[in-house]
Every structure is written in C-alpha cells, then in structure tokens.
Short mmCIF file of C-alpha atoms and ligand atoms in Angstrom, two decimals:
data_model
loop_
_atom_site.label_atom_id
_atom_site.label_comp_id
_atom_site.label_asym_id
_atom_site.label_seq_id
_atom_site.Cartn_x
_atom_site.Cartn_y
_atom_site.Cartn_z
CA MET D 615 0.00 0.00 0.00
CA HIS D 616 1.28 3.48 -0.85
CA SER D 617 1.79 5.56 2.31
CA ILE D 618 -0.85 8.16 1.28
CA ASP D 619 -3.51 5.41 1.54
CA ARG D 620 -2.81 5.05 5.23
CA ILE D 621 -3.11 8.74 6.17
CA SER D 622 -6.56 9.48 7.56
CA ILE D 623 -8.07 12.99 7.72
CA GLY D 624 -11.39 13.31 9.51
CA GLY D 625 -11.69 9.53 9.35
CA ILE D 626 -11.21 9.41 5.55
CA ALA D 627 -8.14 8.06 3.74
CA ALA D 628 -6.11 10.85 2.13
CA ALA D 629 -6.08 9.00 -1.21
CA ARG D 630 -9.88 8.99 -1.27
CA ILE D 631 -10.00 12.71 -0.48
CA ALA D 632 -7.55 13.41 -3.31
CA GLU D 633 -9.65 11.35 -5.70
CA LEU D 634 -12.82 13.24 -4.71
CA ARG D 635 -11.02 16.57 -5.06
CA ASP D 636 -9.80 15.77 -8.59
CA THR D 637 -13.05 14.38 -9.97
CA GLU D 638 -15.10 17.22 -8.45
CA ALA D 639 -12.70 19.89 -9.74
CA ALA D 640 -13.08 18.45 -13.25
CA ALA D 641 -16.89 18.38 -12.94
CA PHE D 642 -16.89 21.99 -11.72
CA ARG D 643 -14.91 23.12 -14.77
CA LYS D 644 -17.05 21.12 -17.18
CA ALA D 645 -20.23 22.82 -15.95
CA ARG D 646 -18.73 26.32 -16.33
CA PRO D 647 -17.12 26.82 -19.76
CA LYS D 648 -18.15 30.49 -20.04
CA SER D 649 -17.00 31.31 -16.51
CA GLU D 650 -13.67 29.57 -17.08
CA ALA D 651 -13.11 31.48 -20.32
CA LYS D 652 -13.80 34.79 -18.58
CA LEU D 653 -11.95 34.33 -15.27
CA GLY D 654 -10.25 30.94 -15.28
CA ASN D 655 -6.91 32.75 -15.45
CA GLY D 656 -7.91 35.62 -13.17
CA ILE D 657 -9.53 38.96 -13.98
CA ALA D 658 -7.29 41.44 -15.77
CA GLY D 659 -6.39 44.53 -13.80
CA PHE D 660 -6.78 43.04 -10.35
CA LEU D 661 -3.96 42.11 -8.04
CA GLY D 662 -4.08 38.32 -7.79
CA GLY D 663 -6.80 38.25 -10.45
CA VAL D 664 -9.70 39.18 -8.15
CA PRO D 665 -11.08 42.44 -6.73
CA MET D 666 -10.75 41.11 -3.16
CA HIS D 667 -8.26 38.42 -2.31
CA TRP D 668 -10.72 36.29 -0.31
CA MET D 669 -12.37 35.42 -3.63
CA THR D 670 -9.49 33.09 -4.38
CA ASP D 671 -9.84 31.38 -1.02
CA TRP D 672 -12.92 29.46 -2.19
CA PRO D 673 -11.95 25.82 -2.77
CA THR D 674 -13.42 25.78 -6.29
CA PRO D 675 -10.85 25.77 -9.16
CA PHE D 676 -11.87 29.37 -9.96
CA PRO D 677 -14.46 31.67 -8.39
CA ILE D 678 -18.11 31.27 -9.30
CA LEU D 679 -18.94 34.12 -11.72
CA VAL D 680 -22.30 35.31 -10.45
CA ASP D 681 -25.05 36.44 -12.75
CA GLY D 682 -27.50 37.23 -9.95
CA ALA D 683 -28.93 36.14 -6.62
CA LYS D 684 -32.44 36.26 -5.23
CA GLY D 685 -33.80 34.91 -1.96
CA ALA D 686 -31.59 31.91 -1.20
CA THR D 687 -30.58 31.07 -4.77
CA ILE D 688 -27.50 32.22 -6.61
CA THR D 689 -27.02 31.75 -10.38
CA ASP D 690 -23.77 31.82 -12.34
CA ILE D 691 -23.24 33.02 -15.90
CA ASP D 692 -23.26 29.42 -17.16
CA GLY D 693 -26.81 29.05 -15.85
CA ASN D 694 -25.96 26.86 -12.86
CA ARG D 695 -28.40 27.51 -10.01
CA LEU D 696 -27.13 26.98 -6.48
CA ASP D 697 -29.04 26.76 -3.21
CA ASP D 698 -27.12 29.40 -1.27
CA PHE D 699 -26.38 28.47 2.34
CA CYS D 700 -23.30 30.74 2.46
CA LEU D 701 -25.35 33.89 1.98
CA GLY D 702 -22.32 36.13 1.65
CA ASP D 703 -20.95 34.70 4.91
CA THR D 704 -23.86 36.33 6.79
CA GLY D 705 -24.11 39.64 4.91
CA SER D 706 -27.14 38.18 3.13
CA MET D 707 -28.34 36.07 6.04
CA LEU D 708 -31.78 37.63 5.55
CA GLY D 709 -31.86 36.53 1.90
CA HIS D 710 -30.51 38.17 -1.24
CA SER D 711 -32.25 41.48 -1.95
CA PRO D 712 -35.08 41.12 0.58
CA PRO D 713 -38.05 42.89 -1.12
CA PRO D 714 -38.55 45.57 1.60
CA VAL D 715 -34.84 46.43 1.47
CA ALA D 716 -34.80 46.49 -2.34
CA ARG D 717 -37.81 48.86 -2.27
CA ALA D 718 -36.15 51.12 0.31
CA ILE D 719 -32.95 51.27 -1.77
CA ARG D 720 -34.96 52.16 -4.89
CA ARG D 721 -36.81 54.88 -2.97
CA GLN D 722 -33.59 56.40 -1.63
CA SER D 723 -31.52 55.96 -4.80
CA GLY D 724 -32.79 59.14 -6.44
CA ARG D 725 -32.59 61.25 -3.26
CA GLY D 726 -28.88 61.23 -2.63
CA LEU D 727 -26.61 58.46 -1.40
CA THR D 728 -24.46 60.18 1.18
CA TYR D 729 -24.68 63.60 2.90
CA MET D 730 -23.04 63.38 6.37
CA LEU D 731 -26.46 64.46 7.66
CA PRO D 732 -29.47 62.52 8.95
CA SER D 733 -32.53 61.72 6.86
CA GLU D 734 -36.01 61.01 8.23
CA ASP D 735 -35.30 57.26 8.29
CA ALA D 736 -32.61 57.97 10.91
CA LEU D 737 -35.30 59.40 13.21
CA ALA D 738 -36.89 55.95 13.40
CA ILE D 739 -33.73 53.87 13.76
CA GLY D 740 -32.48 55.08 17.16
CA SER D 741 -35.55 53.86 18.99
CA LEU D 742 -35.73 50.67 16.92
CA LEU D 743 -32.22 49.80 18.11
CA GLN D 744 -33.03 50.68 21.73
CA GLN D 745 -36.12 48.49 21.74
CA ARG D 746 -34.57 45.56 19.96
CA PHE D 747 -31.17 45.34 21.61
CA GLY D 748 -31.86 46.93 24.99
CA LEU D 749 -29.01 49.46 25.09
CA PRO D 750 -29.79 53.19 25.19
CA TYR D 751 -27.11 54.77 22.95
CA TRP D 752 -26.05 53.84 19.41
CA GLN D 753 -23.77 54.81 16.55
CA ILE D 754 -23.73 53.64 12.96
CA ALA D 755 -20.58 52.59 11.12
CA THR D 756 -19.99 50.79 7.83
CA THR D 757 -18.43 47.46 8.79
CA ALA D 758 -18.42 45.28 11.88
CA THR D 759 -14.64 45.69 11.88
CA ASP D 760 -14.99 49.44 12.32
CA ALA D 761 -17.76 49.11 14.90
CA ASN D 762 -15.55 46.82 16.99
CA ARG D 763 -12.61 49.17 16.64
CA PHE D 764 -14.63 52.16 17.78
CA ALA D 765 -16.26 50.31 20.68
CA LEU D 766 -12.82 49.15 21.88
CA ARG D 767 -11.62 52.76 21.77
CA VAL D 768 -14.50 53.85 23.96
CA ALA D 769 -13.67 51.02 26.38
CA ARG D 770 -10.06 52.14 26.62
CA ALA D 771 -11.07 55.79 26.92
CA VAL D 772 -13.47 55.29 29.82
CA THR D 773 -11.36 52.78 31.75
CA GLY D 774 -8.02 54.46 31.11
CA ARG D 775 -6.60 50.97 30.48
CA GLU D 776 -4.72 49.90 27.38
CA LYS D 777 -5.18 46.14 27.37
CA ILE D 778 -8.02 44.11 25.93
CA LEU D 779 -8.75 40.39 26.31
CA VAL D 780 -9.80 38.00 23.55
CA PHE D 781 -10.55 34.30 23.43
CA ASN D 782 -8.31 31.96 21.45
CA GLY D 783 -9.73 31.34 17.97
CA CYS D 784 -11.71 34.60 17.93
CA TYR D 785 -12.41 36.66 14.84
CA HIS D 786 -13.86 40.17 15.02
CA GLY D 787 -12.93 41.43 11.56
CA ALA D 788 -9.68 43.15 10.63
CA VAL D 789 -9.24 44.64 14.11
CA ASP D 790 -5.48 44.62 14.63
CA GLU D 791 -5.46 44.21 18.38
CA THR D 792 -7.63 41.05 18.24
CA MET D 793 -5.18 39.22 15.93
CA VAL D 794 -3.62 37.16 18.69
CA ARG D 795 -3.55 33.38 19.14
CA LEU D 796 -2.36 30.84 21.67
CA VAL D 797 0.43 28.95 19.90
CA ASP D 798 1.49 25.91 21.95
CA GLY D 799 -0.28 27.55 24.87
CA ARG D 800 1.59 30.85 24.58
CA PRO D 801 0.24 34.19 23.31
CA ALA D 802 1.61 35.17 19.89
CA ASN D 803 0.64 37.26 16.88
CA ARG D 804 -1.81 35.31 14.72
CA PRO D 805 0.27 33.35 12.17
CA GLY D 806 0.10 34.77 8.64
CA LEU D 807 -0.45 38.47 9.45
CA ALA D 808 0.92 40.62 6.63
CA GLY D 809 2.93 43.73 7.43
CA GLU D 810 2.43 43.45 11.18
CA PHE D 811 5.65 44.12 13.02
CA ARG D 812 4.17 45.06 16.38
CA ASP D 813 3.98 42.50 19.15
CA LEU D 814 0.21 42.53 19.59
CA THR D 815 0.44 40.43 22.75
CA ARG D 816 1.80 43.47 24.57
CA ALA D 817 -1.69 44.97 24.79
CA THR D 818 -3.88 41.93 24.20
CA LYS D 819 -4.35 39.11 26.66
CA ILE D 820 -5.70 35.80 25.40
CA VAL D 821 -7.23 32.78 27.12
CA GLU D 822 -9.30 29.83 25.95
CA PHE D 823 -13.09 30.20 25.69
CA ASN D 824 -14.93 28.36 28.50
CA ASP D 825 -11.85 28.55 30.75
CA ILE D 826 -13.23 30.49 33.71
CA ALA D 827 -10.12 30.02 35.87
CA ALA D 828 -7.79 31.40 33.17
CA LEU D 829 -10.16 34.29 32.54
CA GLY D 830 -10.29 35.15 36.25
CA ALA D 831 -6.50 35.06 36.49
CA ALA D 832 -6.06 37.26 33.40
CA LEU D 833 -8.51 39.86 34.70
CA ALA D 834 -7.22 39.87 38.27
CA ASP D 835 -4.45 42.38 37.54
CA GLY D 836 -7.13 45.03 36.91
CA ASP D 837 -5.42 46.20 33.71
CA VAL D 838 -7.91 45.01 31.06
CA ALA D 839 -10.21 47.65 29.55
CA CYS D 840 -12.50 45.25 27.74
CA VAL D 841 -13.22 41.61 26.96
CA ILE D 842 -14.43 41.31 23.38
CA THR D 843 -16.16 38.08 22.43
CA GLU D 844 -18.85 36.46 20.37
CA PRO D 845 -21.36 34.72 22.63
CA VAL D 846 -20.61 31.52 20.66
CA LEU D 847 -17.27 31.22 18.86
CA THR D 848 -18.56 30.94 15.30
CA ASN D 849 -15.30 31.57 13.50
CA SER D 850 -13.49 28.68 15.12
CA CYS D 851 -15.60 25.82 13.81
CA MET D 852 -18.40 26.39 16.29
CA VAL D 853 -17.71 26.42 20.02
CA LEU D 854 -20.75 26.79 22.29
CA PRO D 855 -20.49 28.29 25.78
CA GLU D 856 -20.67 25.76 28.59
CA PRO D 857 -23.51 26.26 31.09
CA GLY D 858 -22.50 29.06 33.47
CA PHE D 859 -19.75 30.47 31.26
CA HIS D 860 -21.55 33.70 30.37
CA ASP D 861 -22.59 34.27 33.99
CA ALA D 862 -18.97 33.85 35.08
CA LEU D 863 -17.74 36.11 32.28
CA ARG D 864 -20.11 38.87 33.37
CA ARG D 865 -19.34 38.42 37.08
CA LEU D 866 -15.56 38.42 36.58
CA THR D 867 -15.51 41.39 34.20
CA ARG D 868 -17.64 43.47 36.58
CA ALA D 869 -15.44 42.53 39.53
CA ALA D 870 -12.32 43.61 37.62
CA GLY D 871 -13.78 46.90 36.34
CA THR D 872 -13.47 45.48 32.80
CA LEU D 873 -16.11 46.22 30.16
CA LEU D 874 -17.76 43.44 28.18
CA LEU D 875 -18.19 43.86 24.42
CA ILE D 876 -20.49 41.28 22.82
CA ASP D 877 -20.01 40.99 19.05
CA GLU D 878 -23.28 39.63 17.61
CA THR D 879 -22.28 39.88 13.97
CA HIS D 880 -22.71 36.12 13.44
CA THR D 881 -24.84 35.10 16.43
CA ILE D 882 -27.65 37.37 15.26
CA SER D 883 -28.68 34.03 13.73
CA THR D 884 -30.16 33.30 17.19
CA GLY D 885 -33.15 35.63 16.99
CA PRO D 886 -34.25 39.21 16.24
CA GLY D 887 -32.39 40.53 19.32
CA GLY D 888 -29.43 38.19 18.91
CA TYR D 889 -28.01 35.77 21.44
CA THR D 890 -27.87 38.64 23.95
CA SER D 891 -31.61 39.09 24.06
CA LYS D 892 -32.47 35.38 23.93
CA HIS D 893 -30.07 34.46 26.75
CA GLY D 894 -30.31 37.63 28.85
CA LEU D 895 -26.67 38.72 28.49
CA GLU D 896 -25.79 42.16 29.85
CA PRO D 897 -23.02 43.63 27.68
CA ASP D 898 -21.61 47.13 28.23
CA LEU D 899 -20.91 47.42 24.51
CA PHE D 900 -22.64 45.66 21.64
CA VAL D 901 -21.69 45.29 17.98
CA LEU D 902 -23.61 44.00 14.98
CA GLY D 903 -22.58 44.30 11.34
CA LYS D 904 -23.08 42.29 8.15
CA PRO D 905 -26.88 41.68 7.77
CA VAL D 906 -28.14 44.65 9.80
CA ALA D 907 -29.02 46.65 6.66
CA GLY D 908 -30.04 43.61 4.59
CA GLY D 909 -26.72 43.45 2.71
CA VAL D 910 -25.99 47.17 2.31
CA PRO D 911 -22.67 47.78 4.13
CA ALA D 912 -23.57 49.01 7.61
CA SER D 913 -22.96 48.20 11.25
CA ILE D 914 -24.18 49.39 14.61
CA TRP D 915 -22.50 49.72 17.96
CA GLY D 916 -24.24 50.47 21.20
CA MET D 917 -23.36 51.23 24.81
CA SER D 918 -24.96 51.14 28.24
CA GLU D 919 -26.11 54.19 30.16
CA GLU D 920 -23.09 53.88 32.44
CA VAL D 921 -20.57 53.70 29.60
CA ALA D 922 -22.25 56.64 27.87
CA THR D 923 -22.05 58.73 31.07
CA ARG D 924 -18.40 57.85 31.59
CA TYR D 925 -17.63 58.58 27.94
CA GLY D 926 -19.34 61.97 28.28
CA ASP D 927 -17.17 62.73 31.33
CA TYR D 928 -14.08 61.61 29.43
CA ASN D 929 -14.89 63.81 26.46
CA ARG D 930 -15.42 66.87 28.63
CA VAL D 931 -11.81 66.74 29.82
CA LYS D 932 -9.97 65.16 26.88
CA GLU D 933 -7.88 67.42 24.71
CA PRO D 934 -9.79 68.69 21.67
CA GLY D 935 -9.30 66.97 18.30
CA TYR D 936 -10.41 64.00 16.17
CA SER D 937 -11.42 61.02 18.28
CA GLY D 938 -10.07 58.49 15.79
CA MET D 939 -13.61 57.14 15.32
CA GLY D 940 -15.97 57.59 12.39
CA THR D 941 -15.57 57.25 8.62
CA THR D 942 -16.96 59.56 5.94
CA LEU D 943 -19.50 57.23 4.35
CA SER D 944 -20.88 55.97 7.67
CA ALA D 945 -24.46 56.75 8.67
CA ASN D 946 -25.47 57.65 5.14
CA PRO D 947 -29.09 57.82 3.96
CA LEU D 948 -28.84 54.61 1.92
CA GLN D 949 -27.81 52.78 5.09
CA PHE D 950 -30.65 54.42 7.04
CA ALA D 951 -33.23 53.39 4.42
CA ALA D 952 -31.95 49.80 4.16
CA MET D 953 -31.48 49.40 7.93
CA ARG D 954 -34.93 50.71 8.75
CA ALA D 955 -36.55 48.34 6.25
CA THR D 956 -34.47 45.45 7.62
CA LEU D 957 -35.34 46.12 11.25
CA GLU D 958 -39.01 46.88 10.65
CA GLU D 959 -39.92 44.39 7.94
CA VAL D 960 -37.29 41.68 7.55
CA MET D 961 -35.80 40.76 10.95
CA THR D 962 -39.17 39.71 12.33
CA GLU D 963 -40.15 37.04 14.87
CA GLU D 964 -41.96 35.15 12.08
CA ALA D 965 -38.87 35.19 9.86
CA TYR D 966 -36.74 33.83 12.68
CA ALA D 967 -39.32 31.14 13.53
CA HIS D 968 -39.04 29.90 9.94
CA MET D 969 -35.23 30.08 10.00
CA ASP D 970 -35.02 28.22 13.29
CA ARG D 971 -37.39 25.48 12.16
CA LEU D 972 -35.44 24.77 8.98
CA ALA D 973 -32.09 25.00 10.80
CA ARG D 974 -33.27 22.33 13.25
CA ARG D 975 -34.25 20.15 10.29
CA LEU D 976 -30.86 20.71 8.67
CA ASP D 977 -29.05 19.90 11.93
CA ALA D 978 -31.07 16.68 12.36
CA GLY D 979 -30.63 15.70 8.68
CA LEU D 980 -26.86 16.15 8.67
CA THR D 981 -26.49 14.43 12.05
CA ALA D 982 -28.46 11.43 10.76
CA VAL D 983 -26.20 11.17 7.70
CA ILE D 984 -23.08 11.33 9.89
CA GLN D 985 -24.42 8.62 12.20
CA ARG D 986 -25.57 6.38 9.33
CA SER D 987 -22.19 6.76 7.62
CA LYS D 988 -20.36 6.08 10.92
CA LEU D 989 -18.22 9.17 10.40
CA PRO D 990 -16.39 10.63 13.44
CA TRP D 991 -17.94 14.06 12.77
CA HIS D 992 -20.52 16.26 14.48
CA VAL D 993 -22.91 19.18 13.89
CA ALA D 994 -23.21 22.37 15.96
CA ARG D 995 -25.85 25.09 15.69
CA VAL D 996 -26.68 28.55 16.97
CA GLY D 997 -30.17 29.42 15.74
CA ALA D 998 -30.15 29.65 11.95
CA ARG D 999 -26.40 28.98 11.72
CA VAL D 1000 -25.37 25.34 11.36
CA GLU D 1001 -21.90 23.89 11.03
CA PHE D 1002 -20.67 20.37 10.37
CA ILE D 1003 -17.24 19.61 11.75
CA CYS D 1004 -15.15 16.73 10.43
CA ALA D 1005 -14.07 15.68 13.93
CA PRO D 1006 -15.81 14.46 17.08
CA GLY D 1007 -17.48 17.05 19.30
CA PRO D 1008 -18.64 19.12 20.97
CA LEU D 1009 -15.62 21.39 20.88
CA ASN D 1010 -14.82 23.27 24.06
CA ASN D 1011 -12.48 26.01 22.90
CA GLY D 1012 -10.50 27.53 20.03
CA GLY D 1013 -7.50 25.27 20.58
CA GLU D 1014 -9.67 22.18 20.13
CA ALA D 1015 -11.36 23.80 17.13
CA GLU D 1016 -8.00 24.42 15.47
CA LYS D 1017 -7.15 20.73 15.78
CA ALA D 1018 -10.58 19.74 14.43
CA ARG D 1019 -10.04 21.47 11.09
CA ALA D 1020 -9.47 19.23 8.08
CA PRO D 1021 -8.81 21.71 5.26
CA GLU D 1022 -8.16 19.23 2.41
CA LEU D 1023 -11.22 17.16 3.25
CA GLU D 1024 -13.41 20.24 3.74
CA ALA D 1025 -12.28 21.70 0.40
CA ALA D 1026 -13.13 18.50 -1.48
CA ILE D 1027 -16.55 18.35 0.20
CA HIS D 1028 -17.29 22.01 -0.64
CA VAL D 1029 -16.65 21.52 -4.36
CA ALA D 1030 -18.61 18.24 -4.35
CA LEU D 1031 -21.56 20.08 -2.79
CA VAL D 1032 -21.36 22.86 -5.40
CA ASN D 1033 -21.49 20.21 -8.11
CA ARG D 1034 -24.67 18.91 -6.47
CA GLY D 1035 -26.26 22.37 -6.45
CA VAL D 1036 -25.40 23.60 -2.96
CA LEU D 1037 -23.14 26.45 -1.83
CA ILE D 1038 -21.81 26.57 1.75
CA ALA D 1039 -19.35 29.07 3.31
CA PRO D 1040 -15.80 28.86 1.99
CA PHE D 1041 -13.60 29.11 5.07
CA HIS D 1042 -15.30 26.48 7.19
CA ASN D 1043 -18.40 24.31 6.95
CA MET D 1044 -20.97 26.94 7.81
CA MET D 1045 -24.54 26.94 6.51
CA LEU D 1046 -27.13 29.65 7.11
CA ILE D 1047 -30.89 29.51 6.78
CA SER D 1048 -32.53 32.74 5.58
CA PRO D 1049 -36.19 33.73 5.70
CA ALA D 1050 -36.26 32.91 1.97
CA THR D 1051 -34.74 29.42 2.31
CA THR D 1052 -37.21 26.66 1.54
CA SER D 1053 -37.75 23.24 2.97
CA ALA D 1054 -36.92 21.77 -0.47
CA GLN D 1055 -33.54 23.52 -0.39
CA VAL D 1056 -32.75 21.98 3.01
CA SER D 1057 -33.73 18.56 1.67
CA ARG D 1058 -31.42 19.05 -1.32
CA LEU D 1059 -28.52 20.02 0.95
CA VAL D 1060 -29.04 16.96 3.17
CA ALA D 1061 -29.28 14.71 0.09
CA ALA D 1062 -26.12 16.24 -1.41
CA PHE D 1063 -24.28 15.80 1.89
CA ALA D 1064 -25.44 12.16 2.02
CA ALA D 1065 -24.22 11.57 -1.54
CA VAL D 1066 -20.80 13.04 -0.72
CA ALA D 1067 -20.58 11.04 2.52
CA ALA D 1068 -21.39 7.90 0.52
CA ARG D 1069 -18.61 8.69 -1.96
CA LEU D 1070 -16.16 9.17 0.91
CA THR D 1071 -17.11 6.02 2.78
CA ALA D 1072 -17.86 3.62 -0.10
C1 PLP M 1573 -17.96 37.94 14.72
C2 PLP M 1573 -17.48 38.85 13.65
N1 PLP M 1573 -17.29 40.15 13.92
C3 PLP M 1573 -16.88 41.01 12.99
C4 PLP M 1573 -16.62 40.60 11.71
C5 PLP M 1573 -16.15 41.59 10.69
O1 PLP M 1573 -17.10 41.87 9.75
P1 PLP M 1573 -16.66 42.76 8.49
O2 PLP M 1573 -15.71 41.91 7.71
O3 PLP M 1573 -17.95 42.98 7.78
O4 PLP M 1573 -16.06 43.99 9.01
C6 PLP M 1573 -16.79 39.27 11.38
C7 PLP M 1573 -16.52 38.78 10.01
O5 PLP M 1573 -16.58 37.61 9.71
C8 PLP M 1573 -17.24 38.37 12.37
O6 PLP M 1573 -17.39 37.07 12.11
#
C-alpha cells in the first residue's frame, strides 16, 4: 500500500479525499465553460486576479462568476443555479435582496446616497435599536470591523486601560489588536499576518473560551479595559459556551472593572435581538454588522447608560481633536433606508421562527447522515447557523477547534456540494438559513451531503 492510503483525515483516507477533489474539480470546470473562459486565469487589472483576495480562497478551481442572486438562490453566468447556504458569509443572512430592502434602496436611490447628515429614516432607527437590543445609545458605522474598533476605543477611553482580552480562535474582523492566538499555549501574533511588526500580545491578553479560571487570572491584575467576544465562537468551527460560562464572564468582568463587548455579527442568527436578548446577556458594549441593513454595508455599535455617562465625562476633559472614530460614508441615507426596512420588515419574529425550524431540520438531517455513515464528525448550531465539523465534538475552545479542522477534506466536500447544487461558506463548513430558504432547499442540501458522505465512505 502506498503511504498516502494510510493517512486518515477526519476519518477518511487521504487517497480517497484526493480522488474526490480531482473528480469534483473536473466536474466543476465542465459545468462552467463560459465562466472559465472569462476568469479561469484571473480577472485582468486586479492584483491576484480578483477584486478582493478572499475570492481566491474558495476551494473551487476558480471563483463562481455570479449572474445574480435572489432569496436563497445564486445563479452563475453558465446558468448553474445553487441553493445558497453561504449567503455572503452572513451579509445576506436575511436573503438576497429582501423585497422591503430592495424597495427602500430604490426609494432612496434618487434622493442622494451620502450627505453626512441625517434623513427622516434615521429618526426611526435610534428607537428601533433601543427596543430591539436593549441598550440606550447607538452609533452607525460601515463594517463590523470598524464598529468593533470604535467600541474598543471607547472602552479604553473610559477605563483608562490599554489592554483588551480576547478568546483563542476569535475573529472580530480586521481589528489589529484582536489578531492574537495561543500557539502551543503561549500568546503570539496570529500566524500569517501581513505587514504586522508590532507585538500585539503586549496589549492583548488571550485565554481559551470556556476557561473560567484562566479568565479570572487574566482579569485579576485590573489592567484590562475590555473583553471582546462572540457569545458563541462561530469563526473557530463552532464552540458553544458551557452552562455558566456567560454568567462567570459577566461576574468576573464586573469585579475587575473590565467592560464586556459582545459581538453579535454572526450570532444574530439566534433571533431578532441576537443571542444577547435570547439568553439575557448584559453587555456594556454591543456590535452588529453584516446583515443589519439587509446586505448594504452598515454596522451598529451600542453602549450602556453607564458607559455613555463615563464617555461623556471623558470627552469633557480630553484634549480637543479628532477622536479616531468615524468614517466619511458611515451613517449615510442609503444605510438608514436599508437598515430601517431590515429592522421593521425583515428581521421579524416570524422570519426567525421559519429560520429556526429549517435550521433544526438541517441539523437533524446532517447528524443522521453522519451517524448512518459512521463518520467521526458532528454538527453544531446557533439558531439559523449550522456547522458540520469533520471531527468528534462538541468542541470546548478555540484550541480544540484548530485541531478539528481538516482543510483538504473540507475543500473537497465544498466543491462536491457545489457540483450537487449547494453552496456553503468557503472558510469552514458553515450553513445559514434565511427567511427565503425553503424546505426543499434543506432537503437538497441533506441529500447532497449524504451523496458526498457515501462517496467518501464507499
Ligand atoms: C464575529 C465577527 N465580527 C466582525 C466581523 C467583521 O465583519 P466585516 O468583515 O464585515 O467587518 C466578522 C466577520 O466575519 C465576524 O465574524
């Protein structure tokens, strides 16, 4: 036997994964002659052949050249229709071009796209955010990255402390100070950072998620301005909080005079008020980006009464000058129009009830396939966000999640699913249910997953 036959990844022989990868890559090309002719060798004029380098991180031989997307279906220029469970990695979690958002954009499109002034839609949004997310004061930015950056600045300003704390495996966008990992148990800059010469561990502490003792020890020095976390680690496979973890996190941060920033950008899959509302979390700072304006770039960040008072006090005595927060196109009237329509008409209880029901079905369907196929894999879910992981679970922290990744196997599965009419997220095995997703689409995904599992285990 050749040695490659004996290597097992996620319970599957490497040779079988390679065979799946090659046959599926060939099938992908065969179904897309026009796309391959237009961008098979990259798009002229763009560095690396794409307008944004993540587009080459998809495991397909070349990016899917999209003709259009509607609801939960995406179509390429070769006429291939895909059931879209990636949904722009959450930007389109509420469906592609939700009709109320499309109408609002059309209405606003002839009335100016950016003014650095409020429009009448803005008058409605402040109280919508207060009611929905429970915090009294809000700002609008353009990306979740920026919202996190600005919220962290406020945390440092009001506490007078420089350090922040993150959990291993976290992702909060391109926020420099969160780009820290535990490497062999020791804090280090996240491997792969380009052009980063600073030692980010100087101002960022890092511990494992669900490790209450390590968290308590890291906060005990009283030098951490803010803990920033997702309520569930969704960017590290999917790591759920253990019972009592969020209570301990809140108790320990309060005791240490450390603020708590909850980043709901992905966990808004839980319900209309996010994980925070459903589980009664009490953050000092709150961030939500991606789908909050139905796919139009926008984010929100909010703060408690106490943080707002302290920030007011801080601003009264700080030296005059630019705060370092805010960007020119933020809080523009297109964002207001799209966000208002999203909050009022799209992110409804009924929409979430539908999403949750189908996500449960998807979870059960995938789990049944895994069990039937005797694969050592598992499924995790937070509301409408489902993830299959090619390793046993549940996972307890980012370190375990790192070890559970099986990039070659996952890449082969992704392309095989595309060839069976299903698109899932590129960087890990994430699937989202939107209000527009149908029961038939979930059935097709489960059937495609079963067919791929059968190929792998035959
Ligand atoms: C939890 C979380 N926060 C923030 C971000 C950053 O979002 P954006 O890239 O839109 O700035 C992401 C992106 O994946 C995320 O997963």
